Tab-separated table of C-alpha atoms in Angstrom:
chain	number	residue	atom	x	y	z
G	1	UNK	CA	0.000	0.000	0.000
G	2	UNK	CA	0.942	3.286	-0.787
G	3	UNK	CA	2.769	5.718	2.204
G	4	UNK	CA	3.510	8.844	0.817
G	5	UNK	CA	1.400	10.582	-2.315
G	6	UNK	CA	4.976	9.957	-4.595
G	7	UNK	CA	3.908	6.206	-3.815
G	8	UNK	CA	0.149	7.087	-4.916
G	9	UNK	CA	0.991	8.804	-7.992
G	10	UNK	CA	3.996	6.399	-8.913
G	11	UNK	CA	1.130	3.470	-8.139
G	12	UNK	CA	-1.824	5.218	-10.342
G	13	UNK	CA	1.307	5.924	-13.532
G	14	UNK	CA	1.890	1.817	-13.102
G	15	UNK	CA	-1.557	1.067	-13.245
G	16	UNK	CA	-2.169	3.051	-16.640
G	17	UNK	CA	1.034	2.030	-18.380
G	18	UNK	CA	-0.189	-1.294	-17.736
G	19	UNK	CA	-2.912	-0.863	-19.652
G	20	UNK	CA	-1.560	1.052	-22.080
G	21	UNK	CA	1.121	-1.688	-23.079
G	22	UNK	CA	-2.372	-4.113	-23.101
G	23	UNK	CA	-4.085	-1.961	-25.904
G	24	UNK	CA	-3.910	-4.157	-29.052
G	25	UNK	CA	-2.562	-2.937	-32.746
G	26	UNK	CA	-6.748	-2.724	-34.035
G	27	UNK	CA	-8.099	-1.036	-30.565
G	28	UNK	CA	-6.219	2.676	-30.688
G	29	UNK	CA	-9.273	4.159	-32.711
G	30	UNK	CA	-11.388	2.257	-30.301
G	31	UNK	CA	-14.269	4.574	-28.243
G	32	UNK	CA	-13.704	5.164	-24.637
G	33	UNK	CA	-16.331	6.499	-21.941
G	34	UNK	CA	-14.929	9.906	-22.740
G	35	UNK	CA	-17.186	10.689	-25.703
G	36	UNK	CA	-15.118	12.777	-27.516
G	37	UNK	CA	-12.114	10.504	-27.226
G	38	UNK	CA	-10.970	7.596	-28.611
G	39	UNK	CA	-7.858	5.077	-26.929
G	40	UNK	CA	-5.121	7.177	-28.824
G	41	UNK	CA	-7.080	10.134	-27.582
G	42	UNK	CA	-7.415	9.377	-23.916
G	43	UNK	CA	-3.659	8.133	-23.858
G	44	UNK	CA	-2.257	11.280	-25.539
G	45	UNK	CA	-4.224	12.756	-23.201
G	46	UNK	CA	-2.749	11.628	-20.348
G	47	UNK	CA	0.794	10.980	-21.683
G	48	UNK	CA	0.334	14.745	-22.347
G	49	UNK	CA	-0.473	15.514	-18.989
G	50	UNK	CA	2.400	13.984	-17.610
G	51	UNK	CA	4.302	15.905	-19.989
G	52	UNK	CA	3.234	19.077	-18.246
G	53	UNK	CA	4.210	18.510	-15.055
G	54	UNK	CA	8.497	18.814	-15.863
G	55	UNK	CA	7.790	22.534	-17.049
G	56	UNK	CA	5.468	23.835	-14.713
G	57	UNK	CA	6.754	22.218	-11.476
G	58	UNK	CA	10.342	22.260	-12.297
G	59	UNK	CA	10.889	25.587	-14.679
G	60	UNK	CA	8.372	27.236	-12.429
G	61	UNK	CA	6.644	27.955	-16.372
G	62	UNK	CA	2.954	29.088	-16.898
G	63	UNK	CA	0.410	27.774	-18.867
G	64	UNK	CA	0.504	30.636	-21.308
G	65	UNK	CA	4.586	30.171	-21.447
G	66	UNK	CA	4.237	26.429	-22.725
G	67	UNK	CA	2.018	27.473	-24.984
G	68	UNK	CA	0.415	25.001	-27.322
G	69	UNK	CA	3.968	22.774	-26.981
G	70	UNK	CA	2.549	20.152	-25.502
G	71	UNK	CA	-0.435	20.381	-28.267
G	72	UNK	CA	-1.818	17.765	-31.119
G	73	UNK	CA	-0.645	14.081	-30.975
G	74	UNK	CA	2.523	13.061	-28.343
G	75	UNK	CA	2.442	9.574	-29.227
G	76	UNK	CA	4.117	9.200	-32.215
G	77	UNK	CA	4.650	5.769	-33.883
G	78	UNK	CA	5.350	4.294	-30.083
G	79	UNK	CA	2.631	5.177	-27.832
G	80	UNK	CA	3.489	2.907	-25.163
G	81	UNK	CA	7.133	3.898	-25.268
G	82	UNK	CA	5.862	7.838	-24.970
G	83	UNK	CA	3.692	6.801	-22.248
G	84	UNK	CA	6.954	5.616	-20.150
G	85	UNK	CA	8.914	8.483	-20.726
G	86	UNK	CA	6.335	10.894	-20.283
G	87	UNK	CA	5.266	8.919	-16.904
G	88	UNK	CA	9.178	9.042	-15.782
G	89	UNK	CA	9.590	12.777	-16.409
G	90	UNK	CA	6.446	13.709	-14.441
G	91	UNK	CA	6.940	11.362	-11.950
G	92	UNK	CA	10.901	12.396	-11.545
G	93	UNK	CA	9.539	16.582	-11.667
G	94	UNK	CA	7.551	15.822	-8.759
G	95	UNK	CA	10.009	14.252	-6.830
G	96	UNK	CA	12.410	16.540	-7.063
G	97	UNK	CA	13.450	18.568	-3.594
G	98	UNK	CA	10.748	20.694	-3.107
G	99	UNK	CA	8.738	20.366	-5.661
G	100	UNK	CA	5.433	18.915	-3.626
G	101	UNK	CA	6.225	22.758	-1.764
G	102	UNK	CA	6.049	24.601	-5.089
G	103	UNK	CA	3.460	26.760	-6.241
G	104	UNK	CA	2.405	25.952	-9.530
G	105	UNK	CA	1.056	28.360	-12.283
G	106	UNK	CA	-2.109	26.055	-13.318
G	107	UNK	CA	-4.658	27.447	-15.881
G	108	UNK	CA	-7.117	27.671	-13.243
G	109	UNK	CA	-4.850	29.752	-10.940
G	110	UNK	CA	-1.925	29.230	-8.348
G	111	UNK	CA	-1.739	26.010	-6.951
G	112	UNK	CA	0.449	23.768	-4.067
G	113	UNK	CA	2.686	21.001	-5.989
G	114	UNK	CA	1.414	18.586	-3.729
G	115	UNK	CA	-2.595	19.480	-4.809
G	116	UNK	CA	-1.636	19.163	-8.312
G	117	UNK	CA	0.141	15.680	-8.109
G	118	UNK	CA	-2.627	14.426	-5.865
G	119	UNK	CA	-5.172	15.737	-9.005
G	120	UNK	CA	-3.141	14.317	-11.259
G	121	UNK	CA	-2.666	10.951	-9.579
G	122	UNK	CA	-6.888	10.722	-9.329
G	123	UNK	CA	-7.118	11.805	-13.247
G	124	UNK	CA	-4.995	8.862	-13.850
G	125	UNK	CA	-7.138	6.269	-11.870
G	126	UNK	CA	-10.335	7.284	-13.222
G	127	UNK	CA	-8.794	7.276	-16.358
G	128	UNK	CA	-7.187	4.017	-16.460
G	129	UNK	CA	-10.950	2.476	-15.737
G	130	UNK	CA	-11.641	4.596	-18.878
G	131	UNK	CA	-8.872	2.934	-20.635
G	132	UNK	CA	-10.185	-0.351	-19.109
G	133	UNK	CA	-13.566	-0.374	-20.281
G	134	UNK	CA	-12.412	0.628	-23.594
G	135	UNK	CA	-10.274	-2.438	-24.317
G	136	UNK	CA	-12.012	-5.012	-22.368
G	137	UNK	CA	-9.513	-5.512	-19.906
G	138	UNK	CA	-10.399	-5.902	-16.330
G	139	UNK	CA	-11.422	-2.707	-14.937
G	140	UNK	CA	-11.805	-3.612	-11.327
G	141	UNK	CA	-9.313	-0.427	-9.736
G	142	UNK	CA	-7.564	-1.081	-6.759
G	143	UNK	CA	-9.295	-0.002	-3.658
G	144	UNK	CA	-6.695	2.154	-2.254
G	145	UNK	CA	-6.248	4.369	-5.260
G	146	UNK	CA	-10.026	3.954	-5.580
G	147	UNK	CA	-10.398	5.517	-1.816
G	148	UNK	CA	-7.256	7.907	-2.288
G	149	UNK	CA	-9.192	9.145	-5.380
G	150	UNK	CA	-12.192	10.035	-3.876
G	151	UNK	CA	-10.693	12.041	-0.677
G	152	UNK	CA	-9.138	13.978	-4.265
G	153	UNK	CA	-12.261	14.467	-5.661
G	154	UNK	CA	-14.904	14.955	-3.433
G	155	UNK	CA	-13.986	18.489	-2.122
G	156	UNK	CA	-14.534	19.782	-5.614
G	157	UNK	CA	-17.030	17.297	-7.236
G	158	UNK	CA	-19.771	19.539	-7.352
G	159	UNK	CA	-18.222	21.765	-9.963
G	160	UNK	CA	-16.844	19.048	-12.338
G	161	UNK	CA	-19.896	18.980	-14.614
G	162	UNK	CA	-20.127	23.056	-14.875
G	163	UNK	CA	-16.221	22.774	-16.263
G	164	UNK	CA	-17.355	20.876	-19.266
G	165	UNK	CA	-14.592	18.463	-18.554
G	166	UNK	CA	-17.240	15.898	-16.848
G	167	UNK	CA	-21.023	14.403	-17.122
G	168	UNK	CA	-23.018	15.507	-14.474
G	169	UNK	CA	-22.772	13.168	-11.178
G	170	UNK	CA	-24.586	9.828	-11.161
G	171	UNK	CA	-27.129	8.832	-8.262
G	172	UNK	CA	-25.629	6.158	-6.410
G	173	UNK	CA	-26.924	2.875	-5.496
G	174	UNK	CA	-27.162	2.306	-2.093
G	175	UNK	CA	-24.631	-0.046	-0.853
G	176	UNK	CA	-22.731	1.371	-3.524
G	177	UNK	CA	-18.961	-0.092	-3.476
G	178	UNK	CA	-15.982	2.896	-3.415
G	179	UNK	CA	-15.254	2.595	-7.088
G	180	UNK	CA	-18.968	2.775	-8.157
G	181	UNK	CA	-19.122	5.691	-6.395
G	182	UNK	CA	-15.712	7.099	-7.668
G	183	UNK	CA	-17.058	6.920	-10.962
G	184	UNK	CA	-20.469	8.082	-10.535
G	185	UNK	CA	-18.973	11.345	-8.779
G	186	UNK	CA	-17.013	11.987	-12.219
G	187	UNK	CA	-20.257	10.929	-14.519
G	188	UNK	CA	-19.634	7.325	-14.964
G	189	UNK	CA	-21.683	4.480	-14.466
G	190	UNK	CA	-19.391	1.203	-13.033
């Protein structure tokens, strides 16, 4: 189990790489539960937002200063082989001395190092059930990066859907397990 949220996040990037290296040669155009994405879509989109993390946390960069760098496909003819370096470099940017203590310039304002990895670390969880479901693998999420996820997400849950970046929150069941309610916080039905 996890100790410190370097473990967490290290733990959620292992997860998703593992199902990255599972998506076959005919399943990249696949649909995923993110509507408007498809597997190469959701893993670009994730590759690319471990590929933020080295200029904002480390080179103290803004959003506007990276500018649309980090834009359009980051996979190349490799995407599993991005995926691990892009996973590395964030990982290694947020373990760097003092970088959990950082501000960090993020488009939606100032923000502790240690608040964005934690964000990060939950995008990746949810994400790699989105991945999951996508492929057919098995999309049963560990329950401590399930329960980590949730303490992430809850204090700010209710906004999610008014970003645009979500589906409005599901009712859950009652008796609901942690990931079914993980997911129906973030607009997904388990």
């Amino acid at each position: 189990m996890p100790q410190t949220l370097l473990d967490w996040h290290a733990a959620a990037l292992r997860l998703f790489g593992e199902r990255v290296r599972a998506v076959g040669a005919s399943q990249w155009g696949a649909a995923t539960p993110c509507t408007e994405w498809s597997v190469r879509d959701l893993v670009n989109h994730v590759t690319g937002e471990q590929l933020w993390i080295p200029p904002l946390v480390t080179e103290g960069r803004t959003v506007e200063e990276v500018g649309d760098a980090l834009s359009g496909d980051l996979l190349g003819e490799d995407p599993a082989a991005a995926w691990d370096r892009a996973a590395a470099a964030g990982h290694a940017a947020f373990a760097a001395p003092g970088a959990l203590e950082r501000t960090v310039a993020l488009s939606y304002g100032p923000t502790r190092g240690s608040a964005y990895c934690s964000e990060l670390t939950a995008d990746c969880v949810v994400h790699t059930w989105d991945l999951s479901r996508a492929i057919g693998a098995d999309d049963r999420l560990p329950d401590d990066l399930v329960e980590f996820s949730i303490k992430e997400v809850m204090p700010y849950a209710d906004g999610l859907a008014a970003s645009g970046m979500y589906a409005e929150p599901l009712d859950v069941p009652a008796g609901a397990n942690a990931q079914t309610r993980l997911l129906a916080l973030l607009g997904r039905k388990g």
